[in-house]
C-alpha cells in the first residue's frame, strides 16, 4: 500500500471515522488518501490548525478513542501545539500527524537554521506535551511506529502522540495490511485486591467520608461503575471542576465542585471530613490551596491515580497512594461495597444542613443566574462545552447537571478558544445538539470555525456571554491593581465587534437573549444557532479562594460567626 493510504486504513481499522485538519503542501498525500477512503472516514477541514487539534479533543472525550488531527510542516505543525497540550493535560488520547519536508531537504547536522521551506523541528517542540513524538524516516518503519503510537495514546494515562512524516515517506510503499490493535490496561489482580481491602477498611472506620471524583473516571470509561459505587456506599461526593458532570445534581450524594472557585459547602465538607477517597483527581493547588498544611487536616487521604507521578505530589503525611487504573479497581470496589452494609445517614444529614446554610448566603452574580437559567432549559442528554474564564466557572458552579449531560472543559491547560472547536468535535461524535458557551474574549480566538459549523450544518448552539471585557483579568485588576484595566476593556485597549452581525454574516440563526425561556426549541433542534447574552462590564466570580487561606474560607468573607455555627451543627 502507499504509505499515506496505510495510515488512513489503519485509523479506520481502529474505529476512527472522523479526522480534523488543515491543508498544506507537505500533507497533500495524506489528504488525497483520506479522499480515497471517504466512504469510511470523514475528513473535516477546519479554518485554523489549533481548532483542528481542539476539535479532536472534543471528539476523543466523547468517544474514548484517539482524536486525530493533521497539519502541514512549519506553521501548520506549530499551530497544533496548543490543542495537543489540551489533550496532554486532560489525559485525552490523540494521534497528531504533521507533514514534514522530504528527507533529502532536511538540515540534519548542518548548522543552518532551516534547509527546506517550512522545515521545523516539531518533534522537539511537541515532546514536553505528548506521551511521545516521532519523526518517521522510512516507510518500512511506519507500521510498527503507528501501532506503537496507538497503544501509547490508549494505554496507561491516556494522552496525545505526534507523528511527523516527511513527504517522500508519505508517498512510499508499505508491503503490509493494517490490523486492529488491542490495548489492555495491565494490572496485578493481587494488587487490586489488596488496595480494595485497604480502601474498604478505611471507609468502614470513617465517620465523615467524602469521595473526591476527578476527570480520570470519565477518561477511563468508568462513569456508570462510579455511580454504582456511590449508590452502594451512600457517601457524599464532591468533584474537581472538570468532573462536575459525573453525578446529576438531583443525586442525594452530589455536593458539587471544590477548589479555588468551588462551592462553599463542597469545600467545607471536604475540609472537615475524616476520610477522602480521591478517584482520578490529581489534587493540584487549585483544589487544595497553596498552603497544603491547611487542607483537610483531619482526613486520611486515599488517592487512586493511574499516573504514579501524580502521587509524588503529596498533600500531607496521612496519605496513601494507589497507582492503579480505575477500570481495574472500580469493579472490585463496587463488588465489595455491595456486599457490605453502610450507614452514613447522620453524616449526610449534616452535609445537607451545611449546604442549606451556605446556599442561603448566595453571592450569585449575573453570570451565575444566566448559567442557572440555561441549565433549566437544556435537554437531558445534551453536551456542553465552555471556554476558559468566568463563563467556565459560572457553568461549573450554577448550570446544574442533568442525568446524561456531559460538560467538556479545557482544564489544566486552560486554553481560551477551546469551546467552539471542542463543540464541533463533540457534535460529530454524538450526532446530537451541543451547547458551546463562550466569553467575548475566548470566542474571538477561534471565531473562524463558525464557517465549519455552517458548512457542515452541525447542531452547535453558541451561547455568548458578552460583558465586553476580559472578565477574569478585569476582576483581578480591580482587586490588585487599583482598577487599572490595562488591555481588558475599551478604556485601555480591548474592544469587541458586533457579534450578532458577524454570526449573521456566516449565515447563522441569531438571537439576543436575557432569558432562555423562549429558546427551548432552538436548543433541541438539529440546526446551528447563535445566542448573545449581555452582561455588565464588571462581572465577578465568587466565591474565590483567598491567599494562604484554607479552601473553605473563601472571599467574600461569610457573615461573622457562620463558620462556627456550621461547626456546631456538625459537632466539630
Coordinates of C-alpha atoms in Angstrom, one line a residue:
X1 CA 0.0 0.0 0.0
X2 CA 1.0 3.6 -0.4
X3 CA 2.2 4.9 3.0
X4 CA -0.5 7.6 3.3
X5 CA -3.2 5.0 2.3
X6 CA -1.8 2.7 5.0
X7 CA -2.2 5.4 7.7
X8 CA -5.8 6.1 6.7
X9 CA -6.7 2.4 6.5
X10 CA -5.1 1.9 9.9
X11 CA -7.2 4.6 11.5
X12 CA -10.4 3.1 10.0
X13 CA -9.4 -0.3 11.5
X14 CA -9.3 1.3 14.9
X15 CA -12.8 2.6 14.6
X16 CA -11.9 6.3 13.9
X17 CA -14.3 7.7 11.3
X18 CA -13.8 11.5 11.8
X19 CA -10.5 13.4 11.4
X20 CA -9.7 17.1 11.5
X21 CA -7.1 19.2 9.8
X22 CA -6.0 22.0 7.5
X23 CA -4.5 21.6 4.0
X24 CA -0.8 22.2 3.3
X25 CA 1.9 21.2 0.9
X26 CA 3.7 18.5 2.9
X27 CA 0.4 16.8 3.9
X28 CA -1.2 16.5 0.5
X29 CA -0.6 12.8 0.0
X30 CA -2.3 12.1 3.3
X31 CA -5.2 14.4 2.3
X32 CA -5.5 12.6 -1.1
X33 CA -5.6 9.2 0.7
X34 CA -8.4 10.5 3.0
X35 CA -10.4 11.2 -0.1
X36 CA -9.8 7.7 -1.5
X37 CA -11.4 6.3 1.7
X38 CA -14.1 8.9 2.0
X39 CA -16.8 6.2 2.2
X40 CA -15.3 5.0 5.5
X41 CA -13.8 8.1 7.1
X42 CA -14.8 11.8 7.1
X43 CA -12.0 14.4 6.7
X44 CA -13.2 17.7 8.2
X45 CA -11.3 20.9 7.2
X46 CA -11.0 23.5 9.9
X47 CA -10.0 27.1 9.3
X48 CA -7.1 27.0 11.8
X49 CA -4.9 24.1 12.8
X50 CA -5.3 25.0 16.5
X51 CA -9.1 24.4 16.1
X52 CA -8.3 21.1 14.4
X53 CA -6.5 19.9 17.4
X54 CA -9.2 21.1 19.8
X55 CA -11.9 19.5 17.7
X56 CA -10.0 16.3 18.0
X57 CA -10.0 16.7 21.8
X58 CA -13.8 17.1 21.9
X59 CA -14.3 14.1 19.7
X60 CA -11.9 12.0 21.8
X61 CA -13.6 13.0 25.1
X62 CA -17.0 11.8 23.8
X63 CA -15.9 8.6 22.0
X64 CA -13.0 7.4 24.2
X65 CA -11.0 6.8 21.0
X66 CA -7.9 8.8 19.9
X67 CA -8.9 12.1 18.4
X68 CA -6.9 12.6 15.1
X69 CA -5.8 15.9 13.6
X70 CA -3.3 16.7 10.8
X71 CA -1.4 19.7 9.6
X72 CA 1.4 20.6 7.2
X73 CA 5.0 21.4 8.3
X74 CA 6.2 24.6 9.8
X75 CA 3.5 26.9 10.9
X76 CA 0.8 24.3 10.4
X77 CA 2.5 22.0 12.8
X78 CA 3.3 24.6 15.4
X79 CA -0.3 25.8 15.3
X80 CA -1.4 22.3 16.5
X81 CA 0.6 22.5 19.8
X82 CA -1.9 24.4 21.9
X83 CA -4.6 21.8 21.2
X84 CA -2.1 19.0 21.7
X85 CA -1.3 20.4 25.1
X86 CA -5.0 20.4 25.9
X87 CA -5.1 16.7 25.2
X88 CA -2.0 16.1 27.2
X89 CA -3.2 17.8 30.4
X90 CA -6.7 16.4 30.2
X91 CA -5.5 12.8 29.5
X92 CA -7.3 12.6 26.2
X93 CA -6.0 10.1 23.7
X94 CA -4.8 11.6 20.4
X95 CA -2.8 11.0 17.3
X96 CA -1.5 14.1 15.6
X97 CA 0.0 13.8 12.2
X98 CA 2.3 16.5 10.7
X99 CA 3.7 16.6 7.3
X100 CA 7.5 17.3 7.0
X101 CA 9.8 18.3 4.2
X102 CA 11.4 15.5 2.2
X103 CA 14.1 13.6 4.0
X104 CA 16.7 14.9 1.4
X105 CA 15.6 18.5 2.2
X106 CA 16.2 18.2 6.0
X107 CA 19.1 20.1 7.5
X108 CA 20.3 17.1 9.6
X109 CA 23.6 18.0 11.3
X110 CA 24.1 21.2 9.3
X111 CA 24.5 24.4 11.3
X112 CA 21.8 26.2 9.3
X113 CA 18.5 27.1 10.9
X114 CA 16.5 25.7 8.1
X115 CA 17.2 23.9 4.8
X116 CA 13.8 23.0 3.4
X117 CA 11.0 25.5 3.0
X118 CA 8.8 25.4 6.2
X119 CA 11.2 22.9 7.8
X120 CA 10.6 23.0 11.5
X121 CA 11.6 20.5 14.3
X122 CA 8.1 19.9 15.5
X123 CA 9.2 16.7 17.3
X124 CA 11.4 18.6 19.8
X125 CA 8.7 21.2 20.3
X126 CA 6.0 18.7 20.9
X127 CA 7.8 16.3 23.2
X128 CA 7.0 18.1 26.5
X129 CA 3.2 18.0 25.8
X130 CA 2.9 14.5 24.3
X131 CA 3.4 11.0 25.6
X132 CA 5.8 10.6 22.6
X133 CA 6.7 12.4 19.4
X134 CA 8.4 10.6 16.5
X135 CA 9.8 11.5 13.1
X136 CA 9.2 8.6 10.7
X137 CA 12.2 8.4 8.4
X138 CA 11.3 5.4 6.2
X139 CA 8.1 3.9 5.0
X140 CA 9.2 0.5 6.3
X141 CA 9.2 1.6 10.0
X142 CA 5.7 3.2 9.8
X143 CA 3.5 0.2 10.7
X144 CA 5.4 -0.5 13.9
X145 CA 5.5 3.2 14.8
X146 CA 1.8 3.7 14.1
X147 CA 0.7 0.7 16.1
X148 CA 3.0 1.8 19.0
X149 CA 1.5 5.3 18.8
X150 CA -2.0 4.0 19.1
X151 CA -1.1 1.7 22.1
X152 CA 0.7 4.6 23.8
X153 CA -2.2 7.0 23.3
X154 CA -4.7 4.5 24.7
X155 CA -2.7 2.8 27.5
X156 CA -1.8 3.9 31.0
X157 CA -2.7 7.5 31.5
X158 CA -4.0 8.3 28.1
X159 CA -2.7 11.2 26.0
X160 CA -1.5 12.5 22.7
X161 CA 1.2 11.2 20.4
X162 CA 2.7 13.1 17.4
X163 CA 3.9 11.5 14.2
X164 CA 6.0 13.7 11.9
X165 CA 6.1 12.3 8.4
X166 CA 8.3 13.6 5.6
X167 CA 6.6 14.0 2.2
X168 CA 8.8 11.4 0.4
X169 CA 7.9 8.9 3.2
X170 CA 4.2 9.6 2.7
X171 CA 4.4 8.7 -1.0
X172 CA 6.4 5.5 -0.3
X173 CA 5.1 1.9 -0.3
X174 CA 4.4 -0.5 2.6
X175 CA 4.2 -4.3 1.9
X176 CA 1.6 -4.8 4.7
X177 CA -2.1 -4.5 5.6
X178 CA -3.2 -2.6 8.7
X179 CA -4.7 -4.6 11.6
X180 CA -6.8 -3.8 14.6
X181 CA -4.7 -3.0 17.7
X182 CA -5.8 -4.4 21.0
X183 CA -4.9 -2.4 24.1
X184 CA -5.2 -3.8 27.6
X185 CA -4.5 -2.0 30.9
X186 CA -2.0 -4.3 32.6
X187 CA -2.7 -4.6 36.3
X188 CA -1.9 -7.2 39.0
X189 CA -5.1 -8.7 40.4
X190 CA -3.4 -9.2 43.7
X191 CA -2.6 -5.5 43.9
X192 CA -6.2 -4.6 43.1
X193 CA -7.5 -7.0 45.8
X194 CA -5.1 -5.6 48.5
X195 CA -5.8 -2.0 47.5
X196 CA -9.6 -2.6 47.6
X197 CA -9.2 -4.2 51.1
X198 CA -7.4 -1.2 52.4
X199 CA -9.8 1.4 51.0
X200 CA -12.8 -0.5 52.3
X201 CA -11.2 -0.8 55.7
X202 CA -10.7 3.0 55.9
X203 CA -14.2 3.6 54.8
X204 CA -15.6 1.3 57.5
X205 CA -13.6 3.2 60.1
X206 CA -14.7 6.6 58.8
X207 CA -17.4 8.8 60.3
X208 CA -17.3 11.6 57.8
X209 CA -16.0 10.2 54.5
X210 CA -16.1 12.1 51.2
X211 CA -15.4 10.9 47.7
X212 CA -13.4 13.3 45.6
X213 CA -14.2 12.4 42.0
X214 CA -11.9 13.5 39.2
X215 CA -11.8 13.5 35.4
X216 CA -9.9 10.2 35.4
X217 CA -13.3 8.5 36.0
X218 CA -14.6 9.7 32.6
X219 CA -11.4 9.2 30.8
X220 CA -11.2 5.6 32.0
X221 CA -14.8 4.9 30.8
X222 CA -16.0 4.2 34.3
X223 CA -18.8 6.7 34.8
X224 CA -21.5 4.1 35.3
X225 CA -19.3 2.0 37.6
X226 CA -18.6 5.1 39.7
X227 CA -22.3 5.9 40.0
X228 CA -23.0 2.3 41.1
X229 CA -20.3 2.6 43.8
X230 CA -21.7 5.9 45.1
X231 CA -25.2 4.4 45.3
X232 CA -23.9 1.3 47.1
X233 CA -21.9 3.2 49.8
X234 CA -24.0 6.3 50.1
X235 CA -21.1 8.6 50.6
X236 CA -21.2 12.4 49.9
X237 CA -19.4 13.2 46.6
X238 CA -17.5 16.3 45.6
X239 CA -15.7 16.8 42.3
X240 CA -13.0 18.7 40.6
X241 CA -14.2 21.4 38.1
X242 CA -13.7 19.2 35.0
X243 CA -15.6 16.3 36.6
X244 CA -18.8 18.2 37.5
X245 CA -20.8 16.1 35.1
X246 CA -20.1 12.8 36.9
X247 CA -23.3 12.9 39.0
X248 CA -26.6 14.6 38.3
X249 CA -27.5 17.4 40.6
X250 CA -30.6 15.6 41.8
X251 CA -28.4 12.8 43.3
X252 CA -28.7 12.8 47.1
X253 CA -24.9 12.3 47.2
X254 CA -23.9 15.1 44.9
X255 CA -22.4 18.2 46.6
X256 CA -20.7 19.9 43.6
X257 CA -17.2 21.0 42.8
X258 CA -14.4 22.0 45.1
X259 CA -11.4 24.3 44.8
X260 CA -10.4 27.9 44.4
X261 CA -13.8 28.7 42.8
X262 CA -15.6 25.8 44.3
X263 CA -18.9 25.8 46.0
X264 CA -18.6 26.8 49.6
X265 CA -20.4 23.8 51.1
X266 CA -18.3 21.4 49.0
X267 CA -15.1 22.9 50.2
X268 CA -16.3 23.0 53.8
X269 CA -17.4 19.3 53.8
X270 CA -14.1 18.2 52.2
X271 CA -12.1 20.2 54.7
X272 CA -14.0 18.7 57.7
X273 CA -14.0 15.1 56.5
X274 CA -12.0 12.3 58.2
X275 CA -11.5 10.2 55.1
X276 CA -11.1 11.4 51.4
X277 CA -11.2 8.8 48.7
X278 CA -9.8 10.6 45.7
X279 CA -10.5 8.8 42.4
X280 CA -8.7 10.0 39.3
X281 CA -8.2 13.6 40.6
X282 CA -4.7 15.0 40.7
X283 CA -5.4 17.3 43.6
X284 CA -3.5 20.3 42.3
X285 CA -3.1 23.6 44.1
X286 CA -6.4 24.9 42.6
X287 CA -8.1 22.2 44.6
X288 CA -6.1 22.1 47.8
X289 CA -5.0 25.8 48.1
X290 CA -1.3 26.8 48.0
X291 CA -0.8 26.1 51.7
X292 CA -1.4 22.3 51.7
X293 CA -1.0 22.1 55.5
X294 CA -4.4 23.7 55.8
X295 CA -6.1 21.2 53.5
X296 CA -8.4 18.6 55.3
X297 CA -6.0 18.4 58.3
X298 CA -8.0 15.6 60.0
X299 CA -8.6 13.4 56.9
X300 CA -6.8 10.2 55.8
X301 CA -6.5 10.7 52.0
X302 CA -6.7 7.7 49.8
X303 CA -5.6 8.6 46.3
X304 CA -6.2 6.4 43.3
X305 CA -4.5 7.5 40.1
X306 CA -3.2 5.6 37.1
X307 CA -0.2 8.0 36.9
X308 CA 2.2 7.3 39.8
X309 CA 3.9 10.6 39.0
X310 CA 0.8 12.5 40.3
X311 CA 1.1 10.6 43.6
X312 CA 4.5 12.2 44.1
X313 CA 2.8 15.5 44.8
X314 CA 1.8 14.6 48.3
X315 CA -0.7 16.6 50.2
X316 CA 0.2 15.6 53.7
X317 CA 1.5 12.7 55.8
X318 CA -1.8 10.9 56.4
X319 CA -2.0 9.8 52.8
X320 CA -1.9 6.5 50.9
X321 CA -1.4 6.3 47.1
X322 CA -2.7 3.6 44.8
X323 CA -1.2 3.7 41.3
X324 CA -4.0 1.7 39.6
X325 CA -6.3 2.0 36.6
X326 CA -9.8 2.8 37.7
X327 CA -11.2 0.3 35.2
X328 CA -9.4 -2.4 37.2
X329 CA -10.2 -1.1 40.7
X330 CA -13.7 0.2 40.5
X331 CA -15.4 -3.1 39.6
X332 CA -13.8 -4.7 42.7
X333 CA -14.6 -1.7 44.9
X334 CA -18.2 -1.9 43.7
X335 CA -18.4 -5.7 44.3
X336 CA -17.1 -5.4 47.9
X337 CA -19.1 -2.3 48.7
X338 CA -22.3 -4.1 47.5
X339 CA -21.6 -6.9 50.0
X340 CA -21.3 -4.5 52.9
X341 CA -23.9 -2.7 54.9
X342 CA -23.3 1.1 55.1
X343 CA -25.0 3.8 57.0
X344 CA -23.7 7.4 56.6
X345 CA -27.2 8.9 57.0
X346 CA -26.2 11.1 60.0
X347 CA -23.2 12.5 58.1
X348 CA -25.4 13.1 55.0
X349 CA -27.9 15.0 57.1
X350 CA -25.1 17.2 58.4
X351 CA -23.9 17.7 54.8
X352 CA -27.3 18.8 53.7
X353 CA -27.7 21.2 56.6
X354 CA -24.4 22.8 55.8
X355 CA -25.4 23.1 52.1
X356 CA -28.7 24.7 53.1
X357 CA -27.0 27.2 55.4
X358 CA -24.3 28.2 52.8
X359 CA -26.7 28.3 49.8
X360 CA -28.6 31.0 51.7
X361 CA -25.6 33.4 51.7
X362 CA -25.9 33.4 47.9
X363 CA -23.3 35.7 46.2
X364 CA -24.8 34.8 42.8
X365 CA -23.6 37.1 40.0
X366 CA -25.5 37.8 36.8
X367 CA -23.3 35.2 35.1
X368 CA -24.4 32.6 37.7
X369 CA -28.0 33.4 37.2
X370 CA -27.6 33.2 33.4
X371 CA -25.9 29.7 33.7
X372 CA -28.7 28.6 36.1
X373 CA -31.4 29.6 33.6
X374 CA -29.5 27.9 30.8
X375 CA -29.3 24.7 32.8
X376 CA -33.0 24.7 33.4
X377 CA -33.9 24.8 29.7
X378 CA -31.4 22.4 28.3
X379 CA -32.4 18.8 27.4
X380 CA -31.3 15.8 29.5
X381 CA -28.8 14.3 27.1
X382 CA -27.1 17.4 25.7
X383 CA -23.3 18.1 25.7
X384 CA -22.0 21.5 26.9
X385 CA -18.5 22.9 26.1
X386 CA -17.1 26.0 27.8
X387 CA -14.2 28.4 27.1
X388 CA -11.8 29.5 29.9
X389 CA -12.6 32.3 32.2
X390 CA -15.7 33.5 34.0
X391 CA -18.1 31.7 31.7
X392 CA -16.4 28.4 32.6
X393 CA -16.7 28.9 36.3
X394 CA -20.3 30.1 36.1
X395 CA -21.3 27.0 34.2
X396 CA -19.5 24.7 36.6
X397 CA -21.0 26.4 39.7
X398 CA -24.5 27.1 38.6
X399 CA -25.7 25.2 35.5
X400 CA -26.9 22.1 37.3
X401 CA -26.2 18.8 35.8
X402 CA -29.0 16.6 34.5
X403 CA -28.9 12.8 34.2
X404 CA -26.9 12.2 31.0
X405 CA -25.4 15.6 30.3
X406 CA -21.7 16.0 29.6
X407 CA -19.6 19.1 30.2
X408 CA -16.3 19.5 28.4
X409 CA -13.6 21.9 29.6
X410 CA -10.0 22.8 28.9
X411 CA -8.9 22.3 32.5
X412 CA -5.2 22.1 33.2
X413 CA -4.1 23.9 30.1
X414 CA -6.9 26.5 30.3
X415 CA -6.9 27.4 26.6
X416 CA -9.1 30.3 25.6
X417 CA -10.8 29.5 22.2
X418 CA -11.4 25.9 23.2
X419 CA -15.2 25.8 23.4
X420 CA -16.2 26.2 19.7
X421 CA -13.8 23.6 18.2
X422 CA -14.4 21.2 21.1
X423 CA -18.2 21.6 20.4
X424 CA -17.6 20.7 16.8
X425 CA -15.8 17.5 17.7
X426 CA -18.5 16.6 20.3
X427 CA -21.3 17.3 17.8
X428 CA -19.7 15.0 15.2
X429 CA -19.2 12.3 17.9
X430 CA -22.6 12.5 19.5
X431 CA -24.8 13.3 16.4
X432 CA -26.8 15.4 18.8
X433 CA -27.0 19.1 19.7
X434 CA -24.1 20.6 21.6
X435 CA -24.1 23.9 23.5
X436 CA -21.0 26.0 23.1
X437 CA -20.6 28.5 25.9
X438 CA -18.1 31.3 25.3
X439 CA -17.0 34.6 26.7
X440 CA -16.4 37.5 24.3
X441 CA -12.6 37.1 24.6
X442 CA -12.2 33.4 24.0
X443 CA -14.9 33.4 21.3
X444 CA -12.7 35.6 19.1
X445 CA -9.8 33.3 19.2
X446 CA -11.4 30.6 17.0
X447 CA -14.4 32.5 15.7
X448 CA -13.5 31.5 12.2
X449 CA -14.8 28.0 13.0
X450 CA -18.4 29.3 12.6
X451 CA -17.8 28.6 8.9
X452 CA -17.2 24.9 9.8
X453 CA -20.5 24.8 11.8
X454 CA -22.4 26.4 8.9
X455 CA -20.7 24.3 6.2
X456 CA -21.5 21.0 7.8
X457 CA -24.8 22.2 9.4
X458 CA -23.8 21.0 12.8
X459 CA -26.3 21.3 15.7
X460 CA -24.0 23.6 17.7
X461 CA -25.7 26.3 19.7
X462 CA -23.2 29.1 20.6
X463 CA -24.2 30.9 23.8
X464 CA -22.0 34.1 24.0
X465 CA -21.8 35.7 27.5
X466 CA -20.7 39.2 26.4
X467 CA -19.5 41.7 29.0
X468 CA -17.3 43.5 26.5
X469 CA -14.2 42.8 28.7
X470 CA -11.8 40.1 29.6
X471 CA -13.8 39.5 32.8
X472 CA -11.5 37.3 34.9
X473 CA -8.4 39.5 34.5
X474 CA -10.6 42.6 34.7
X475 CA -11.7 41.4 38.2
X476 CA -8.0 40.8 39.2
X477 CA -7.1 44.3 38.1
X478 CA -10.0 45.7 40.1
X479 CA -8.8 43.9 43.2
X480 CA -5.0 44.1 42.9
X481 CA -4.2 46.9 40.5
X482 CA -6.5 49.7 41.7
X483 CA -8.8 49.3 38.7
X484 CA -6.1 49.8 36.1
X485 CA -7.9 47.8 33.4
X486 CA -4.9 47.5 31.1
X487 CA -6.0 45.7 27.9
X488 CA -9.1 44.2 29.4
X489 CA -11.8 46.7 28.4
X490 CA -12.4 49.5 26.0
X491 CA -10.8 52.1 28.2
X492 CA -7.4 50.5 27.9
X493 CA -7.3 48.7 24.6
X494 CA -9.8 45.8 24.4
X495 CA -12.8 46.2 22.2
X496 CA -15.3 43.8 20.8
X497 CA -17.2 43.7 17.5
X498 CA -20.9 43.3 16.8
X499 CA -21.0 39.6 17.3
X500 CA -24.6 39.1 16.1
X501 CA -23.8 40.9 12.8
X502 CA -20.8 38.5 12.4
X503 CA -22.9 35.5 13.1
X504 CA -25.5 36.6 10.6
X505 CA -22.7 37.1 8.0
X506 CA -21.7 33.5 8.5
X507 CA -25.4 32.6 7.9
X508 CA -26.3 31.6 11.4
X509 CA -29.7 32.0 13.0
X510 CA -29.1 34.7 15.6
X511 CA -30.8 35.7 18.8
X512 CA -30.2 38.2 21.6
X513 CA -31.5 36.9 24.9
X514 CA -31.5 37.8 28.6
X515 CA -33.6 34.7 29.2
X516 CA -33.8 31.3 27.5
X517 CA -37.4 30.6 28.1
X518 CA -38.5 31.2 24.5
X519 CA -35.5 29.3 23.1
X520 CA -36.2 25.7 24.3
X521 CA -36.9 24.6 20.7
X522 CA -33.7 26.2 19.4
X523 CA -31.6 24.1 21.9
X524 CA -33.4 20.9 20.9
X525 CA -33.4 21.1 17.1
X526 CA -30.6 19.9 14.8
X527 CA -29.7 23.3 13.3
X528 CA -26.9 25.7 14.3
X529 CA -27.7 28.8 16.2
X530 CA -26.0 31.8 17.8
X531 CA -27.4 33.4 21.0
X532 CA -25.8 36.5 22.5
X533 CA -26.4 37.4 26.2
X534 CA -25.3 40.8 27.5
X535 CA -23.8 41.1 31.0
X536 CA -22.5 44.1 32.9
X537 CA -18.9 45.0 32.1
X538 CA -17.8 44.5 35.7
X539 CA -18.6 40.9 36.3
X540 CA -17.2 38.7 39.1
X541 CA -16.6 35.1 40.1
X542 CA -17.4 34.4 43.7
X543 CA -16.7 32.7 45.9
X544 CA -12.9 32.7 45.3
X545 CA -10.0 31.4 47.4
X546 CA -8.1 33.9 49.4
X547 CA -4.3 33.7 49.5
X548 CA -2.9 31.2 52.1
X549 CA -6.4 30.5 53.4
X550 CA -8.0 27.0 53.8
X551 CA -10.3 26.3 50.9
X552 CA -13.5 26.7 52.9
X553 CA -12.6 30.3 53.9
X554 CA -13.3 31.9 50.5
X555 CA -13.9 35.5 49.6
X556 CA -16.1 37.4 50.2
X557 CA -16.0 36.5 53.9
X558 CA -19.0 34.8 55.3
X559 CA -21.2 36.6 57.9
X560 CA -19.4 36.7 61.3
X561 CA -20.0 33.5 63.3
X562 CA -21.4 31.4 60.5
X563 CA -18.5 29.0 60.3
X564 CA -18.6 28.5 64.0
X565 CA -22.3 27.8 63.7
X566 CA -21.6 25.2 61.0
X567 CA -19.0 23.6 63.2
X568 CA -21.6 23.4 66.0
X569 CA -24.2 21.8 63.7
X570 CA -21.8 19.1 62.6
X571 CA -20.3 18.6 66.1
X572 CA -16.8 19.6 65.2

